[in-house]
Structure formats: structure tokens, C-alpha cells
Tab-separated table of C-alpha atoms in Angstrom:
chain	number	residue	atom	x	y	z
W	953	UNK	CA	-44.654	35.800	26.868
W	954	UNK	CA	-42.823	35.915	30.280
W	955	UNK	CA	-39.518	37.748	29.878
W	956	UNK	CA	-36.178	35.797	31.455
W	957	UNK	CA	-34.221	37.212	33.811
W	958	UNK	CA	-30.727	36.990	33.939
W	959	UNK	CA	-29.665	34.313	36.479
W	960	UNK	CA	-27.618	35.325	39.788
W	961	UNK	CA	-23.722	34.556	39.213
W	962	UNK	CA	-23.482	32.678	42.399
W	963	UNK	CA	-22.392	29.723	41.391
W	964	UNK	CA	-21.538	27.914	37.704
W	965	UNK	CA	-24.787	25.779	36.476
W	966	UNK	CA	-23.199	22.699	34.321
W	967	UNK	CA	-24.376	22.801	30.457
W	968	UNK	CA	-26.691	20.302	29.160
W	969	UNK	CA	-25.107	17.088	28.789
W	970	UNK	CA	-24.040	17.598	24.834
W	971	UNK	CA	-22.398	21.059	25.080
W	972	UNK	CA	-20.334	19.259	27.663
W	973	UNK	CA	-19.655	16.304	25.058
W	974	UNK	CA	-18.965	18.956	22.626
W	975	UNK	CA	-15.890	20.136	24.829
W	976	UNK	CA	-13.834	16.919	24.274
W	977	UNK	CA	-15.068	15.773	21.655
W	978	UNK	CA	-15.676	16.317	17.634
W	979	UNK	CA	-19.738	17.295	17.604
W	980	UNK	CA	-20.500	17.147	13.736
W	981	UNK	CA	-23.366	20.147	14.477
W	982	UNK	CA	-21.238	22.426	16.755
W	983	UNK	CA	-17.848	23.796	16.128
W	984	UNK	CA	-14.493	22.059	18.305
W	985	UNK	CA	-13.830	23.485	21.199
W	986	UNK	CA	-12.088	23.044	24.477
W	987	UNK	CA	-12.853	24.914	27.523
W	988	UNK	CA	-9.681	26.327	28.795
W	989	UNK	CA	-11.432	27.467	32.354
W	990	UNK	CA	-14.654	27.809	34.250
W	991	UNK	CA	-15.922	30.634	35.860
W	992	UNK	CA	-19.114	31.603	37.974
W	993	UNK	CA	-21.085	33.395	35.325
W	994	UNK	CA	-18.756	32.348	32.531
W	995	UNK	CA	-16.417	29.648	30.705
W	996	UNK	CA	-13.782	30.117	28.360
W	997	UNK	CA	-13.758	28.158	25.443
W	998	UNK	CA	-10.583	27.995	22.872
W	999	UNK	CA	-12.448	26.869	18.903
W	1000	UNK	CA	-10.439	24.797	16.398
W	1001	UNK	CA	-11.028	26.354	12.946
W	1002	UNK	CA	-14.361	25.578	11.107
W	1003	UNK	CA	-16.797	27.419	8.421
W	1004	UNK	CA	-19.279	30.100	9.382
W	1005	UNK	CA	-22.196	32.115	7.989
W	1006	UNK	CA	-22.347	35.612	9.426
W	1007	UNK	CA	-24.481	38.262	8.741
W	1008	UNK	CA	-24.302	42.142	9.654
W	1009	UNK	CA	-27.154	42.945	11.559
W	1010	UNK	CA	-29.050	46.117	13.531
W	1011	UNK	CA	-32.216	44.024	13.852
W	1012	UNK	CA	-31.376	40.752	15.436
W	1013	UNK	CA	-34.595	38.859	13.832
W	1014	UNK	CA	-33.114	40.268	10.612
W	1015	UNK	CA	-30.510	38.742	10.918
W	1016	UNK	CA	-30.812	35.644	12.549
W	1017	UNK	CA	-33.368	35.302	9.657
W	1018	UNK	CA	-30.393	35.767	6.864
W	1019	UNK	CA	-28.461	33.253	8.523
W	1020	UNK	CA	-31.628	30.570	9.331
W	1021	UNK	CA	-32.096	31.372	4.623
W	1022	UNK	CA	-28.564	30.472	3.984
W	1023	UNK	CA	-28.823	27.464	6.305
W	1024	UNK	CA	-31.839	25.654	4.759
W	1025	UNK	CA	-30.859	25.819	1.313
W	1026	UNK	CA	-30.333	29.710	0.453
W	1027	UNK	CA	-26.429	29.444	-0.574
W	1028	UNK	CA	-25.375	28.736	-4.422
W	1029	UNK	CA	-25.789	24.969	-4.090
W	1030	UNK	CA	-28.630	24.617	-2.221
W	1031	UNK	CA	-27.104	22.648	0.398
W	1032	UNK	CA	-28.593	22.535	4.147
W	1033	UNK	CA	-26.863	22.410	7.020
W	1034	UNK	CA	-27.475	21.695	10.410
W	1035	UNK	CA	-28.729	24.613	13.374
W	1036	UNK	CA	-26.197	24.712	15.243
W	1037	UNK	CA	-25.220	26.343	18.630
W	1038	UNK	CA	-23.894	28.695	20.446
W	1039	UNK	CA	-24.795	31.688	18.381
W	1040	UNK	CA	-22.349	34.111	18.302
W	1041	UNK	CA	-22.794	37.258	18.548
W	1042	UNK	CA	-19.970	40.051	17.857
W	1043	UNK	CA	-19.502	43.924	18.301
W	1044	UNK	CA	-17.592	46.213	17.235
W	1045	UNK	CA	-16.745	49.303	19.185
W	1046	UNK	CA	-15.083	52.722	18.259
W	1047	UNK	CA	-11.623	52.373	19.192
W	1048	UNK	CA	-11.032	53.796	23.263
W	1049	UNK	CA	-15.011	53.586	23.633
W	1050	UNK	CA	-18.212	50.864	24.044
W	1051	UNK	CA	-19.990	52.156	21.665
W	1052	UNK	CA	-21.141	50.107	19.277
W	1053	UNK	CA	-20.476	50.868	15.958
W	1054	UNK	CA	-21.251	46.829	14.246
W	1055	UNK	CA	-22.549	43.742	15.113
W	1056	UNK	CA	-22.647	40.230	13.569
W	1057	UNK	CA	-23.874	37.132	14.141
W	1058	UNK	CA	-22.766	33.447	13.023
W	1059	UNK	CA	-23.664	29.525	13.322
W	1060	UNK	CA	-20.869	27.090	12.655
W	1061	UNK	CA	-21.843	25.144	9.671
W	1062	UNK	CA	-20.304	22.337	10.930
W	1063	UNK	CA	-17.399	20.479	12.064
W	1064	UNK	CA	-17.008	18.293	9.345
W	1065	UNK	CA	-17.502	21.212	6.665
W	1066	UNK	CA	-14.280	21.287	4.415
W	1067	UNK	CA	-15.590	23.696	1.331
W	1068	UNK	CA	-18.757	25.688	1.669
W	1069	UNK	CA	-21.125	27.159	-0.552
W	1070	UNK	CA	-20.881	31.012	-1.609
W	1071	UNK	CA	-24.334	32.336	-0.314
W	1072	UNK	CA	-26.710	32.978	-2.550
W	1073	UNK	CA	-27.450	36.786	-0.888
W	1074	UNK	CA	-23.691	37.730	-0.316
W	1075	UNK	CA	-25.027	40.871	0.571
W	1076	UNK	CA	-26.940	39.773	3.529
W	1077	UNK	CA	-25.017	36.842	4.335
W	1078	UNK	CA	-21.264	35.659	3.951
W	1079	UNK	CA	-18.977	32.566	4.610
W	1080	UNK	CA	-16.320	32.722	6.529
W	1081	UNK	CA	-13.106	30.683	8.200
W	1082	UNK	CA	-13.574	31.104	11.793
W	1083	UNK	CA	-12.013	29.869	15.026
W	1084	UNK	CA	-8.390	29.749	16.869
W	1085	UNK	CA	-9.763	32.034	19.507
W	1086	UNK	CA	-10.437	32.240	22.901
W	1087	UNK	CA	-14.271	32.771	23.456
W	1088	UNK	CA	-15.990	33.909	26.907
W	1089	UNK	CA	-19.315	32.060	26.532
W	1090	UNK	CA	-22.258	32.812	28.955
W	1091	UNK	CA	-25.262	30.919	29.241
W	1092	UNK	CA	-28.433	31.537	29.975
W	1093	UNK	CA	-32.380	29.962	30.064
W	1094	UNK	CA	-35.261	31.902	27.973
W	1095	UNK	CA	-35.403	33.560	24.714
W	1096	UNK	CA	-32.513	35.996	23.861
W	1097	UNK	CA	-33.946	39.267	23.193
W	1098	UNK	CA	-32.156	42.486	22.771
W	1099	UNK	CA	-32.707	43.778	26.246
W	1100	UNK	CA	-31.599	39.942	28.010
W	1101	UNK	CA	-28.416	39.857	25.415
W	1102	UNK	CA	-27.736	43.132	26.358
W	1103	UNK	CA	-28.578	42.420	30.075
W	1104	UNK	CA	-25.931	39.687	29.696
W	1105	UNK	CA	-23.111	41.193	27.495
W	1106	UNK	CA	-22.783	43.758	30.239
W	1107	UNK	CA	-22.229	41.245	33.288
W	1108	UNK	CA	-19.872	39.075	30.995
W	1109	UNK	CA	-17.956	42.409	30.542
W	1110	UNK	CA	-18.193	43.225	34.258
W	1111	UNK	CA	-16.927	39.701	35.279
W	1112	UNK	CA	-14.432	39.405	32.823
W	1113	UNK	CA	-12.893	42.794	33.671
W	1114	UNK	CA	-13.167	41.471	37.204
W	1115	UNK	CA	-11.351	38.497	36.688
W	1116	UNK	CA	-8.186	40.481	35.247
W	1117	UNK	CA	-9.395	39.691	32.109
W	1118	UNK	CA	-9.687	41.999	29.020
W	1119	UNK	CA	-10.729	42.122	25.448
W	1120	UNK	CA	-8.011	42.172	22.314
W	1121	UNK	CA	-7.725	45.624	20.833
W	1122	UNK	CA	-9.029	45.734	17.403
């Protein structure tokens, strides 16, 4: 399969028409948001609180595998949920440093989701309160493999340092 590139910065491609719905208004398969600024490569988004699954991953298929289980019936009540976007992705780096020392990844389970079920592989997968936080969201067309994520975490880091811009300290 063709590999996708990362697309040139020059100039801020609109999202599809629901991501943009999902900026004003309550999406029952996305978590609230409201985008607090645009950017060329970039847009920050500020989430309202909602539920999460998130799983500790090295191997991203792994992982996104974990969370895909919990959301078609794998948690204690057998309850589905909807596939939901963005996925985010999160690492952890040794304090003073970018090296990563953890990652995680986690899909909203919803907007609408007031008590969620304890996952049936707490191990592999666990629920968590999430949002009230500003989130730098990139975009980007073709399958998200570790090299294009990676591709893309970097110029997100570049543009948001170059914006005056920086992350919280852990």
C-alpha cells in the first residue's frame, strides 16, 4: 500500500464537514470541543469533560486493538459504544528530555456517556475522566503509521514551539 506523506503546512485545509459541526455543537460520537484558534498545520481545540478508554501501548496495533475489544463489547457489561474520533495519542517524556518513556492512546466513548463500564481486561485497557484541556490537533489524509505519526508529532512540535507555544511540564 502507498505510504502518505505528510502534507505541506502552507495553508490550513478545513475538516470534513462533521468535525467542524462537532466544534459548536454536542456530537453524541465525538467528545465537546471548541476550537480556541486555527493555525496553518494545526488547531487548538479546548474538550469539555467526557469518558475515555486508554490503553498503554509500545505497539500501536496492540493497542488500538485493546481499545477497538473494550469498544465492541469487551468491558464488564458488555456494552458497545460508538468509534469515535480523533484518536489521541499521548507521550510521556523524561523530565528536561524528548525521550519517550510512555505512550497511550484513547477514543471518547461518547458525549452522552454519564457512568461507564469497568473493562473487562483492566490490565490492557482502563476508563478514564478526560477533558478540560487545551489540545493541538493535526490532521492529516492516509493511514497513521508509526513513521507518518511520528513524521507529524515532530512538525506539530516544531510549529507549536514556533508559534510561542509550549507544552505543560509534567
Amino acid at each position: 500500500a502507498p505510504v502518505a506523506r505528510p502534507r505541506a503546512p502552507v495553508r490550513f485545509r478545513r475538516r470534513a464537514p462533521a468535525v467542524i459541526r462537532a466544534a459548536t455543537t454536542a456530537d453524541a460520537d465525538s467528545p465537546p470541543y471548541q476550537v480556541a484558534a486555527r493555525k496553518d498545520l494545526y488547531e487548538l481545540r479546548i474538550y469539555g469533560g467526557h469518558y475515555v478508554c486508554r490503553a498503554p501501548y509500545n505497539n500501536r496495533e496492540k493497542g488500538l486493538a485493546a481499545l477497538m475489544s473494550y469498544i465492541e463489547g469487551g468491558n464488564e457489561e458488555s456494552k458497545t459504544f460508538p468509534a469515535t474520533q480523533p484518536l489521541i495519542m499521548r507521550y510521556e517524556c523524561a523530565p528536561g528530555t524528548e525521550d519517550v518513556v510512555g505512550k497511550t492512546m484513547e477514543l471518547s466513548l461518547g458525549a452522552g456517556v454519564a457512568d461507564p463500564p469497568a473493562s473487562a481486561e483492566p490490565e490492557a485497557v482502563g476508563v478514564a475522566a478526560a477533558g478540560g484541556e487545551l489540545v493541538a490537533v493535526v490532521g492529516f489524509e492516509g493511514v497513521a503509521t508509526p513513521e507518518l505519526a511520528g513524521e507529524y508529532r515532530r512538525l506539530l512540535t516544531a510549529a507549536i514551539r514556533s508559534d510561542g507555544l509550549g507544552g505543560a511540564d509534567p
